[in-house]
Amino acid sequence: MELRERLARVAAARAVLREVEGRTWKGSGSNGTGSADGEEDLPLRGMHVKRHQIDDETHASPSEGPGRRRERDARSAPFTTSEERHDLRELGLEIVGLTPPDPLTLAHLGLRGEPPRRWEDVVFLDTETTGLSGGTGTYVFLLGTARIEGGELVLRQHLLQDLGAEREFVGAIHKELEAFRACASYNGKAFDLPILRTRVVLALRGELNVDETHLDLLHPARRLWRDRFGSTTLRQLEASILDEPRGNDDVAGALIPDRYFHWLRLRDQRIIEPVLRHNARDVISLVRIADRVARAVMDARSGRVPDHARAALALARIFERHGEAEPAYRCYESAYVEGDSTIRVRAALPYTRALERRGEIDRAIAMLETLLGLDIGTPSWREQGESRLRRLMRVRWRKQALATAS
Amino acid sequence: MTTERLFDIVNDPMRTDVRSPGRLGLEQILDAYQRDPDFASMVTRWERVPAVAPRLAPFPVWLDERIVRTLRGRGIHALYSHQAQALEAAHARKHTVVVTPTASGKTLCYDLPVLHEIAKDPSARALFIFPTKALAQDQLAELERLSTEMEIELKTYTYDGDTPPQARAAIRSAGHVVITNPDMLHTGILPHHTKWVKLFESLRYVVLDELHMYRGVFGSNVANVLRRLRRICAFYGSHPTFICTSATIANPVELARRHVEEDVVLIDESGAPRGEKVLVFVRPPVVNASLGIRRSALLTGRDIAATLLASGVQTICFTRTRVQTELLLTYLRSRFPQPQWPSDLVRGYRGGYLPSERRAIERGLRDGSVRGVVSTNALELGIDIGALQAAVLVGYPGTVASTLQQMGRAGRRGELAVAFLVATSSPTDQYVIEHPDFVLGRPPEQGLVNPDNLHVLVGHLKCAAFELPFDRAERFGTEDTPGVLSYLDEQGILHEAGGRYHWSDQAFPAEAMSLRTASNDNVVIIDTTAGRTRVIGEVDRFAAPVLVHEQAIYLHESRQFQVERLDWPSGKAYVSEVKVDHYTDAGLSVRIRVLDSFASEGVAKRSGRERFGRAHGEVLVTALATVYKKLTMYTHENVGWGKITLPEQELQTTSYWLSLAADATPGWPRERVEVALAGLGDLLHGLAPLFLMCDPHDLGLAVEVRSPHTERPTVYLFDMTPGGVGFSERLFRATDALLERAREHLAACDCESGCPSCVGPAYAIGHDVKASVAELLA
Ligand SMILES: [Zn+2]
């Protein structure tokens, strides 16, 4: 039998078995049929939406667009790089790129190691990949970066033109990233960076040194906003924090890999264009979210404590962890005052600790007595509360005794 | 396992003698058995194997002095000859396969070269691959003990599904020896090789323990996983040496070559000593001549084990299934009631027990506190349980290799030991028990793999492409690699660019592929009598539509159960016990279409007549159970019927077929040809596993009175694995031996006109079935 025919039979036999028995071939792997479905309707959908977007852009003069766009396109190049510049204030930024980065704020954002002194040393990044599961067969095909340069936000996108040119592509982005003191991402610790690291090993047999200086905004965002909005996907934060929900023309993340494969075969810009837009939007949102996180921290420090109790509690913990007693105290207080009974229970013990540190033993005791009198919280919390109360009583007694003695 | 004779005798206080046997010594028990006429009538062979003295060899001069010092400290002043040979071969960077009996100190054959290498060069790495997780645990402990004593800085880690995520990073970069299993290599290590750069850059040795386990579908998959492994090693610039160990099989070198794909040195002369041993082959007597039913092997095995245990002989019992393990355990425990006997006199051991439970049992066996254990083949492999005095095998384990390994569990330390093999009434068991030389002589079984089976290969080629792009000229097993690559490119799974094929799919291919067969995906039989829910057995899914369709009468331990409900999607048949005077017989319409014949020729003439033609090739099998009949017991009258509505099953695979030549049935009426063909099919299907190192369920049977392909009456034996693992070609080549065995077996069978142990029950197939088949084969 012809090889081709046999291979087709292998695929067919698996499909049949899977259907008939639903279990015989655990090991069918992914065959062509799965992605073929997506391929058929994908280009059509893509074309409708895109045509009109491309027209928009071709007709738009640089000054009319959201940013000025330059493109360096070489047909035979292993990858293409495009660049657009944005005005910082137009993006609604207040801190990023505008006031010098404050080391403690950066530490709050999760940075370890020595903090960068200038925003120019921070690169914001987001990758698009050929799969979501990681492993050596998942390629990075698009890297979007944003940096501050000459008072502007410079967005750059490197697009891999074909999988065979990966070495040059990875070489270039490796070089670009290494120039920065720190990099910031959204969920990059778990996703973008491991994949980038894999690509660097494979293509260059090298290493990517960004671990210590990595800001993953997912974590502070979670601490600040998860309780308020449920989820903290970038999509969710755009809608709730930036108040700019993404439109229907945005391509869903799950469809991106197939769109790229499809583009590799058809080379129609209309297929890849929405992916580029999606990535650009991600990177810019990343910068704006970082700005909001930094703003929340700065505000709290300068006394403008959020009146949302859960955010206040999250900030309080961050301040406390980094030894900023005063803002920690103010945030605990806000959380305690504005919060419902659940938040109060959660804030109470650290709050008494902050009060004690300030020497306000009486207030701490009064607060604990009131709370414990309400009969709320779990038994183990009540136990902790009672032992804290006894300790505070002893401290007060000792203080009084000392005062009397002297 | 490495702690062999010299360790034991000289320097191992843990291994003090098993508590001295009580009322009767083993010698007296055996003596009593030989004098007992009832027992003697069941025995088909009583073999006394004399003790063998050790053959020793000095330590190689190049061996690191710390290793030598430690071994001497343990009382080992020399190596067994096979250990020394293995050490030299591995040191010379030759791929090696070591084939020696259980407890011959195989582990040192690979531990020592690896220890030596790492002692000389701390950057060196080794990968140990064990077929199961339990084995890996055991090895870890032993290797750590050795390296600690030797004061060699050696970090050994197991990396499997149980490894906590926090520990993984350290293992990847710091582990000198990484112990894993093929499944983890397949999904956890190879697809993430960039995290294992240190391992792959400096990989010197790959140890494949229990190589004979890597056969059939599993072996074909593993051979491809190893291709991927070598591909990745080449990328990082290493070329590891493979050290394999195997149980006794007919073709260890061939099997090792299929896995390593380079020349392999064979070391198969054991220098280890052996104690005196008695092997007893037991055939339970016929209790129902009409149905050809024998006394249960399980009950016979229980009686033997109980006798041994009552006399204080430390005993291990092996059964073929988990259910039988539990049953035998229950039977034995009821023989040793408390408080006269300690509650943990006999323990069960099988997959599904907690690891901590297993470790406790293993320890108990080693220190003698556990006197008896009932196990599935889980204990057959090299888990360290020390030396036992007796082994009772309930049912032929399916292969000579397993039989020898299980029997080898008894008698490691130069004292008298005994092993009993108790046959069930299956054709294979009956053949083996009738021909003990089959086990005692040179093994006839081949470890067969077919890594180039396209069903298997294509899946791994995808995984390989995911791991590293393919060069256009690169070969992956088959000559046809470029063809497969361009096919996958057309399918959009790969994408060609810059002369290389790149993975271009968002799936993670290894995750969707299991290395193991679907054979444990059986239909479970659940007894719901009187509100119980108890698993009493399981049947192969392909056979399930015939055996456990709704309303079927299912026989279990000589009791009747009726199937009340069959939950096909989840593979559960709910039955309850009944007492009826009928049984059921379902028709399975199996259609087989020959897609491609690879080879065909006549079988050598016998008595001047040409009788058979043989061939093998690719086939498409469809099977559909349609109706069942209710037949009365003893008289086999048809008293009713019913429909079966279960989905048709389809299987594309390779098959062997044997057709009757015109001369074979001169002037026979069509009915007689039909009966003879059905009987011949049953007989060959029963005996073929003896050659193939496979389970009867791995082989399908179909007969056609007039095959559209051969245009003759034809018996097909096909591989139950999609694509086949090589059984059909092997049967094609072994046709003469197969027919010879069939002839012998038929002549030796006690039955009058046909029974389940030979051509099938005469009442179901035809009263002249045995005579007709005998004439065909004469
Ligand atoms: Zn018979």
PDB file of N, CA and C in Angstrom, chain A residues 1 3-4 6-9 13-14 17 20-21 23-32 130 133-137 139 162-164 198 201-202 205 254 257-258 261, chain B residues 191-194 197 201 236 454-455 458 462 466-468 483 486-487 490 493 495 497 502-508 512-513 518 521 541 596 618 648-650 652 722:
ATOM      1  N   MET A   1       0.831  -1.194   0.000  1.00  0.00           N
ATOM      2  CA  MET A   1       0.000   0.000   0.000  1.00  0.00           C
ATOM      3  C   MET A   1       0.874   1.256   0.000  1.00  0.00           C
ATOM      4  N   LEU A   3       2.372   4.729   0.972  1.00  0.00           N
ATOM      5  CA  LEU A   3       2.592   5.321   2.287  1.00  0.00           C
ATOM      6  C   LEU A   3       1.496   6.323   2.639  1.00  0.00           C
ATOM      7  N   ARG A   4       1.211   7.173   1.670  1.00  0.00           N
ATOM      8  CA  ARG A   4       0.221   8.225   1.880  1.00  0.00           C
ATOM      9  C   ARG A   4      -1.134   7.639   2.307  1.00  0.00           C
ATOM     10  N   ARG A   6      -1.635   4.730   3.594  1.00  0.00           N
ATOM     11  CA  ARG A   6      -1.531   4.101   4.910  1.00  0.00           C
ATOM     12  C   ARG A   6      -1.627   5.147   6.007  1.00  0.00           C
ATOM     13  N   LEU A   7      -0.970   6.267   5.794  1.00  0.00           N
ATOM     14  CA  LEU A   7      -1.015   7.327   6.799  1.00  0.00           C
ATOM     15  C   LEU A   7      -2.436   7.844   6.962  1.00  0.00           C
ATOM     16  N   ALA A   8      -3.113   7.990   5.842  1.00  0.00           N
ATOM     17  CA  ALA A   8      -4.496   8.454   5.906  1.00  0.00           C
ATOM     18  C   ALA A   8      -5.328   7.442   6.689  1.00  0.00           C
ATOM     19  N   ARG A   9      -5.042   6.157   6.451  1.00  0.00           N
ATOM     20  CA  ARG A   9      -5.771   5.116   7.168  1.00  0.00           C
ATOM     21  C   ARG A   9      -5.493   5.174   8.655  1.00  0.00           C
ATOM     22  N   ALA A  13      -8.339   5.395  11.109  1.00  0.00           N
ATOM     23  CA  ALA A  13      -8.562   4.323  12.087  1.00  0.00           C
ATOM     24  C   ALA A  13      -8.672   4.912  13.476  1.00  0.00           C
ATOM     25  N   ARG A  14      -7.829   5.886  13.740  1.00  0.00           N
ATOM     26  CA  ARG A  14      -7.875   6.488  15.066  1.00  0.00           C
ATOM     27  C   ARG A  14      -9.174   7.217  15.291  1.00  0.00           C
ATOM     28  N   LEU A  17     -11.919   4.648  15.805  1.00  0.00           N
ATOM     29  CA  LEU A  17     -11.840   3.995  17.104  1.00  0.00           C
ATOM     30  C   LEU A  17     -12.263   4.934  18.215  1.00  0.00           C
ATOM     31  N   VAL A  20     -16.057   5.213  17.970  1.00  0.00           N
ATOM     32  CA  VAL A  20     -16.792   4.003  18.304  1.00  0.00           C
ATOM     33  C   VAL A  20     -16.624   3.652  19.769  1.00  0.00           C
ATOM     34  N   GLU A  21     -15.416   3.693  20.239  1.00  0.00           N
ATOM     35  CA  GLU A  21     -15.196   3.198  21.579  1.00  0.00           C
ATOM     36  C   GLU A  21     -14.956   4.299  22.581  1.00  0.00           C
ATOM     37  N   ARG A  23     -12.418   5.308  23.767  1.00  0.00           N
ATOM     38  CA  ARG A  23     -11.341   5.174  24.732  1.00  0.00           C
ATOM     39  C   ARG A  23     -10.170   4.366  24.250  1.00  0.00           C
ATOM     40  N   THR A  24     -10.321   3.599  23.192  1.00  0.00           N
ATOM     41  CA  THR A  24      -9.247   2.698  22.819  1.00  0.00           C
ATOM     42  C   THR A  24      -7.950   3.432  22.558  1.00  0.00           C
ATOM     43  N   TRP A  25      -8.087   4.529  21.797  1.00  0.00           N
ATOM     44  CA  TRP A  25      -6.875   5.271  21.469  1.00  0.00           C
ATOM     45  C   TRP A  25      -6.759   6.488  22.335  1.00  0.00           C
ATOM     46  N   LYS A  26      -6.249   6.284  23.497  1.00  0.00           N
ATOM     47  CA  LYS A  26      -5.954   7.447  24.316  1.00  0.00           C
ATOM     48  C   LYS A  26      -4.943   8.276  23.567  1.00  0.00           C
ATOM     49  N   GLY A  27      -4.158   7.562  22.764  1.00  0.00           N
ATOM     50  CA  GLY A  27      -2.979   8.184  22.201  1.00  0.00           C
ATOM     51  C   GLY A  27      -3.148   8.707  20.798  1.00  0.00           C
ATOM     52  N   SER A  28      -4.244   9.307  20.453  1.00  0.00           N
ATOM     53  CA  SER A  28      -4.380   9.699  19.063  1.00  0.00           C
ATOM     54  C   SER A  28      -3.548  10.923  18.733  1.00  0.00           C
ATOM     55  N   GLY A  29      -3.221  11.685  19.738  1.00  0.00           N
ATOM     56  CA  GLY A  29      -2.465  12.901  19.434  1.00  0.00           C
ATOM     57  C   GLY A  29      -3.375  13.874  18.723  1.00  0.00           C
ATOM     58  N   SER A  30      -2.839  14.979  18.339  1.00  0.00           N
ATOM     59  CA  SER A  30      -3.673  15.908  17.613  1.00  0.00           C
ATOM     60  C   SER A  30      -3.395  15.644  16.161  1.00  0.00           C
ATOM     61  N   ASN A  31      -4.397  15.365  15.392  1.00  0.00           N
ATOM     62  CA  ASN A  31      -4.134  15.200  13.980  1.00  0.00           C
ATOM     63  C   ASN A  31      -4.672  16.405  13.234  1.00  0.00           C
ATOM     64  N   GLY A  32      -4.526  16.345  11.950  1.00  0.00           N
ATOM     65  CA  GLY A  32      -4.856  17.511  11.155  1.00  0.00           C
ATOM     66  C   GLY A  32      -6.283  17.973  11.285  1.00  0.00           C
ATOM     67  N   THR A 130       2.856  30.107  19.708  1.00  0.00           N
ATOM     68  CA  THR A 130       2.123  29.162  18.852  1.00  0.00           C
ATOM     69  C   THR A 130       1.357  28.135  19.672  1.00  0.00           C
ATOM     70  N   SER A 133       0.661  25.607  25.910  1.00  0.00           N
ATOM     71  CA  SER A 133       1.041  24.575  26.868  1.00  0.00           C
ATOM     72  C   SER A 133       2.534  24.574  27.190  1.00  0.00           C
ATOM     73  N   GLY A 134       3.297  25.432  26.563  1.00  0.00           N
ATOM     74  CA  GLY A 134       4.732  25.422  26.849  1.00  0.00           C
ATOM     75  C   GLY A 134       5.401  24.233  26.209  1.00  0.00           C
ATOM     76  N   GLY A 135       6.647  23.977  26.625  1.00  0.00           N
ATOM     77  CA  GLY A 135       7.380  22.883  25.996  1.00  0.00           C
ATOM     78  C   GLY A 135       8.158  23.401  24.796  1.00  0.00           C
ATOM     79  N   THR A 136       9.059  22.552  24.305  1.00  0.00           N
ATOM     80  CA  THR A 136       9.995  23.018  23.288  1.00  0.00           C
ATOM     81  C   THR A 136       9.365  23.246  21.927  1.00  0.00           C
ATOM     82  N   GLY A 137       8.154  22.779  21.714  1.00  0.00           N
ATOM     83  CA  GLY A 137       7.510  22.964  20.411  1.00  0.00           C
ATOM     84  C   GLY A 137       6.632  24.200  20.365  1.00  0.00           C
ATOM     85  N   TYR A 139       6.532  28.001  19.945  1.00  0.00           N
ATOM     86  CA  TYR A 139       7.391  29.096  19.498  1.00  0.00           C
ATOM     87  C   TYR A 139       6.824  30.429  19.957  1.00  0.00           C
ATOM     88  N   ASP A 162       9.098  33.501   9.546  1.00  0.00           N
ATOM     89  CA  ASP A 162       8.910  32.070   9.314  1.00  0.00           C
ATOM     90  C   ASP A 162       9.632  31.290  10.395  1.00  0.00           C
ATOM     91  N   LEU A 163       9.118  30.109  10.722  1.00  0.00           N
ATOM     92  CA  LEU A 163       9.682  29.354  11.840  1.00  0.00           C
ATOM     93  C   LEU A 163      11.146  29.007  11.598  1.00  0.00           C
ATOM     94  N   GLY A 164      11.535  28.904  10.324  1.00  0.00           N
ATOM     95  CA  GLY A 164      12.917  28.554  10.005  1.00  0.00           C
ATOM     96  C   GLY A 164      13.909  29.653  10.371  1.00  0.00           C
ATOM     97  N   THR A 198      13.179  29.065  27.071  1.00  0.00           N
ATOM     98  CA  THR A 198      13.298  27.862  26.255  1.00  0.00           C
ATOM     99  C   THR A 198      13.791  28.188  24.851  1.00  0.00           C
ATOM    100  N   VAL A 201      17.493  28.988  24.859  1.00  0.00           N
ATOM    101  CA  VAL A 201      18.324  27.788  24.946  1.00  0.00           C
ATOM    102  C   VAL A 201      18.372  27.090  23.591  1.00  0.00           C
ATOM    103  N   LEU A 202      17.202  26.928  22.985  1.00  0.00           N
ATOM    104  CA  LEU A 202      17.134  26.179  21.744  1.00  0.00           C
ATOM    105  C   LEU A 202      17.844  26.882  20.595  1.00  0.00           C
ATOM    106  N   ARG A 205      21.468  28.448  22.523  1.00  0.00           N
ATOM    107  CA  ARG A 205      22.126  27.720  23.606  1.00  0.00           C
ATOM    108  C   ARG A 205      22.594  28.696  24.677  1.00  0.00           C
ATOM    109  N   ALA A 254      -7.180  32.353  22.332  1.00  0.00           N
ATOM    110  CA  ALA A 254      -7.119  30.938  21.964  1.00  0.00           C
ATOM    111  C   ALA A 254      -7.012  30.752  20.451  1.00  0.00           C
ATOM    112  N   PRO A 257      -2.779  31.197  17.921  1.00  0.00           N
ATOM    113  CA  PRO A 257      -1.818  30.283  17.289  1.00  0.00           C
ATOM    114  C   PRO A 257      -2.259  29.847  15.885  1.00  0.00           C
ATOM    115  N   ASP A 258      -3.528  29.465  15.744  1.00  0.00           N
ATOM    116  CA  ASP A 258      -3.979  29.008  14.432  1.00  0.00           C
ATOM    117  C   ASP A 258      -3.924  30.129  13.396  1.00  0.00           C
ATOM    118  N   PHE A 261      -0.331  30.241  12.168  1.00  0.00           N
ATOM    119  CA  PHE A 261      -0.030  29.138  11.246  1.00  0.00           C
ATOM    120  C   PHE A 261      -0.674  29.396   9.888  1.00  0.00           C
TER     121      PHE A 261
ATOM    122  N   PRO B 191       9.840  16.590  26.146  1.00  0.00           N
ATOM    123  CA  PRO B 191       9.257  17.806  25.559  1.00  0.00           C
ATOM    124  C   PRO B 191       9.748  19.090  26.235  1.00  0.00           C
ATOM    125  N   HIS B 192      10.436  18.942  27.380  1.00  0.00           N
ATOM    126  CA  HIS B 192      10.947  20.119  28.092  1.00  0.00           C
ATOM    127  C   HIS B 192      12.464  20.040  28.196  1.00  0.00           C
ATOM    128  N   HIS B 193      13.118  19.514  27.165  1.00  0.00           N
ATOM    129  CA  HIS B 193      14.542  19.213  27.305  1.00  0.00           C
ATOM    130  C   HIS B 193      15.387  20.440  27.581  1.00  0.00           C
ATOM    131  N   THR B 194      14.898  21.634  27.234  1.00  0.00           N
ATOM    132  CA  THR B 194      15.711  22.829  27.496  1.00  0.00           C
ATOM    133  C   THR B 194      15.900  23.069  28.986  1.00  0.00           C
ATOM    134  N   VAL B 197      19.299  20.837  30.290  1.00  0.00           N
ATOM    135  CA  VAL B 197      20.511  20.980  29.493  1.00  0.00           C
ATOM    136  C   VAL B 197      21.690  20.235  30.119  1.00  0.00           C
ATOM    137  N   GLU B 201      23.616  17.327  28.125  1.00  0.00           N
ATOM    138  CA  GLU B 201      24.960  17.645  27.646  1.00  0.00           C
ATOM    139  C   GLU B 201      25.974  16.602  28.088  1.00  0.00           C
ATOM    140  N   TYR B 236      22.493  18.024  21.932  1.00  0.00           N
ATOM    141  CA  TYR B 236      23.338  18.593  22.983  1.00  0.00           C
ATOM    142  C   TYR B 236      24.748  18.016  22.954  1.00  0.00           C
ATOM    143  N   LEU B 454       3.219   2.221  11.854  1.00  0.00           N
ATOM    144  CA  LEU B 454       2.921   3.633  11.570  1.00  0.00           C
ATOM    145  C   LEU B 454       2.018   4.255  12.624  1.00  0.00           C
ATOM    146  N   HIS B 455       1.108   3.450  13.188  1.00  0.00           N
ATOM    147  CA  HIS B 455       0.209   3.990  14.214  1.00  0.00           C
ATOM    148  C   HIS B 455       1.013   4.525  15.385  1.00  0.00           C
ATOM    149  N   VAL B 458       4.091   7.458  13.895  1.00  0.00           N
ATOM    150  CA  VAL B 458       3.674   8.816  13.515  1.00  0.00           C
ATOM    151  C   VAL B 458       3.455   9.675  14.756  1.00  0.00           C
ATOM    152  N   LYS B 462       5.651  13.072  15.633  1.00  0.00           N
ATOM    153  CA  LYS B 462       5.092  14.387  15.970  1.00  0.00           C
ATOM    154  C   LYS B 462       5.723  14.920  17.252  1.00  0.00           C
ATOM    155  N   PHE B 466       8.002  18.222  17.742  1.00  0.00           N
ATOM    156  CA  PHE B 466       7.710  19.220  18.771  1.00  0.00           C
ATOM    157  C   PHE B 466       8.985  19.531  19.547  1.00  0.00           C
ATOM    158  N   GLU B 467       9.792  18.496  19.782  1.00  0.00           N
ATOM    159  CA  GLU B 467      11.003  18.663  20.594  1.00  0.00           C
ATOM    160  C   GLU B 467      12.103  19.395  19.838  1.00  0.00           C
ATOM    161  N   LEU B 468      12.299  19.009  18.583  1.00  0.00           N
ATOM    162  CA  LEU B 468      13.314  19.672  17.751  1.00  0.00           C
ATOM    163  C   LEU B 468      12.838  19.589  16.306  1.00  0.00           C
ATOM    164  N   GLY B 483       8.679  10.968   3.604  1.00  0.00           N
ATOM    165  CA  GLY B 483       7.285  10.846   3.189  1.00  0.00           C
ATOM    166  C   GLY B 483       6.332  11.208   4.314  1.00  0.00           C
ATOM    167  N   SER B 486       6.444  15.004   4.906  1.00  0.00           N
ATOM    168  CA  SER B 486       5.729  15.856   3.954  1.00  0.00           C
ATOM    169  C   SER B 486       4.221  15.636   4.083  1.00  0.00           C
ATOM    170  N   TYR B 487       3.824  14.423   4.482  1.00  0.00           N
ATOM    171  CA  TYR B 487       2.400  14.193   4.732  1.00  0.00           C
ATOM    172  C   TYR B 487       1.908  15.082   5.881  1.00  0.00           C
ATOM    173  N   GLU B 490       1.524  18.567   4.805  1.00  0.00           N
ATOM    174  CA  GLU B 490       0.270  18.802   4.088  1.00  0.00           C
ATOM    175  C   GLU B 490      -0.908  18.906   5.052  1.00  0.00           C
ATOM    176  N   ILE B 493       0.254  19.977  10.276  1.00  0.00           N
ATOM    177  CA  ILE B 493       0.758  19.719  11.624  1.00  0.00           C
ATOM    178  C   ILE B 493       2.217  20.135  11.717  1.00  0.00           C
ATOM    179  N   HIS B 495       5.333  22.398   9.552  1.00  0.00           N
ATOM    180  CA  HIS B 495       5.460  23.496   8.596  1.00  0.00           C
ATOM    181  C   HIS B 495       6.906  23.549   8.129  1.00  0.00           C
ATOM    182  N   ALA B 497      10.116  25.147   6.614  1.00  0.00           N
ATOM    183  CA  ALA B 497      10.728  26.458   6.403  1.00  0.00           C
ATOM    184  C   ALA B 497      12.221  26.319   6.582  1.00  0.00           C
ATOM    185  N   HIS B 502       8.969  22.219  11.042  1.00  0.00           N
ATOM    186  CA  HIS B 502       8.724  22.723  12.396  1.00  0.00           C
ATOM    187  C   HIS B 502       7.339  22.310  12.867  1.00  0.00           C
ATOM    188  N   TRP B 503       7.226  22.075  14.151  1.00  0.00           N
ATOM    189  CA  TRP B 503       5.926  21.796  14.747  1.00  0.00           C
ATOM    190  C   TRP B 503       5.039  23.021  14.555  1.00  0.00           C
ATOM    191  N   SER B 504       3.863  22.839  13.986  1.00  0.00           N
ATOM    192  CA  SER B 504       3.004  24.012  13.818  1.00  0.00           C
ATOM    193  C   SER B 504       1.578  23.671  14.186  1.00  0.00           C
ATOM    194  N   ASP B 505       1.420  23.338  15.431  1.00  0.00           N
ATOM    195  CA  ASP B 505       0.092  23.056  15.942  1.00  0.00           C
ATOM    196  C   ASP B 505       0.130  23.519  17.387  1.00  0.00           C
ATOM    197  N   GLN B 506      -1.012  23.953  17.904  1.00  0.00           N
ATOM    198  CA  GLN B 506      -0.916  24.448  19.276  1.00  0.00           C
ATOM    199  C   GLN B 506      -1.003  23.347  20.315  1.00  0.00           C
ATOM    200  N   ALA B 507      -1.273  22.126  19.876  1.00  0.00           N
ATOM    201  CA  ALA B 507      -1.381  21.030  20.842  1.00  0.00           C
ATOM    202  C   ALA B 507      -0.006  20.626  21.368  1.00  0.00           C
ATOM    203  N   PHE B 508      -0.016  19.941  22.489  1.00  0.00           N
ATOM    204  CA  PHE B 508       1.189  19.382  23.097  1.00  0.00           C
ATOM    205  C   PHE B 508       1.088  17.886  22.839  1.00  0.00           C
ATOM    206  N   ALA B 512      -1.328  13.790  24.670  1.00  0.00           N
ATOM    207  CA  ALA B 512      -2.496  13.070  24.161  1.00  0.00           C
ATOM    208  C   ALA B 512      -2.186  11.604  23.878  1.00  0.00           C
ATOM    209  N   MET B 513      -0.964  11.153  24.196  1.00  0.00           N
ATOM    210  CA  MET B 513      -0.552   9.811  23.805  1.00  0.00           C
ATOM    211  C   MET B 513      -0.097   9.011  24.998  1.00  0.00           C
ATOM    212  N   ALA B 518      -4.228  -0.279  25.709  1.00  0.00           N
ATOM    213  CA  ALA B 518      -5.538  -0.060  26.296  1.00  0.00           C
ATOM    214  C   ALA B 518      -5.997  -1.317  27.027  1.00  0.00           C
ATOM    215  N   ASP B 521      -8.011  -1.370  30.009  1.00  0.00           N
ATOM    216  CA  ASP B 521      -9.293  -0.724  29.844  1.00  0.00           C
ATOM    217  C   ASP B 521     -10.345  -1.807  29.603  1.00  0.00           C
ATOM    218  N   ARG B 541     -12.400  -5.674  26.518  1.00  0.00           N
ATOM    219  CA  ARG B 541     -13.505  -4.937  25.931  1.00  0.00           C
ATOM    220  C   ARG B 541     -13.939  -5.490  24.570  1.00  0.00           C
ATOM    221  N   ASP B 596      -3.740  -5.817   2.511  1.00  0.00           N
ATOM    222  CA  ASP B 596      -2.450  -5.953   1.857  1.00  0.00           C
ATOM    223  C   ASP B 596      -1.807  -7.234   2.371  1.00  0.00           C
ATOM    224  N   GLU B 618      -1.833  -6.917   6.196  1.00  0.00           N
ATOM    225  CA  GLU B 618      -2.603  -5.882   6.880  1.00  0.00           C
ATOM    226  C   GLU B 618      -4.091  -6.127   6.648  1.00  0.00           C
ATOM    227  N   GLU B 648     -20.667  -1.481  16.733  1.00  0.00           N
ATOM    228  CA  GLU B 648     -19.701  -2.268  15.983  1.00  0.00           C
ATOM    229  C   GLU B 648     -18.307  -1.720  16.260  1.00  0.00           C
ATOM    230  N   GLN B 649     -17.349  -2.636  16.320  1.00  0.00           N
ATOM    231  CA  GLN B 649     -15.986  -2.177  16.556  1.00  0.00           C
ATOM    232  C   GLN B 649     -15.135  -2.433  15.327  1.00  0.00           C
ATOM    233  N   GLU B 650     -14.210  -1.528  15.103  1.00  0.00           N
ATOM    234  CA  GLU B 650     -13.397  -1.623  13.902  1.00  0.00           C
ATOM    235  C   GLU B 650     -11.929  -1.544  14.287  1.00  0.00           C
ATOM    236  N   GLN B 652      -7.944  -1.730  12.523  1.00  0.00           N
ATOM    237  CA  GLN B 652      -7.018  -1.916  11.413  1.00  0.00           C
ATOM    238  C   GLN B 652      -5.709  -2.416  11.998  1.00  0.00           C
ATOM    239  N   PRO B 722      -3.980  -1.824  17.249  1.00  0.00           N
ATOM    240  CA  PRO B 722      -4.027  -1.172  15.937  1.00  0.00           C
ATOM    241  C   PRO B 722      -2.635  -1.118  15.319  1.00  0.00           C
TER     242      PRO B 722
END
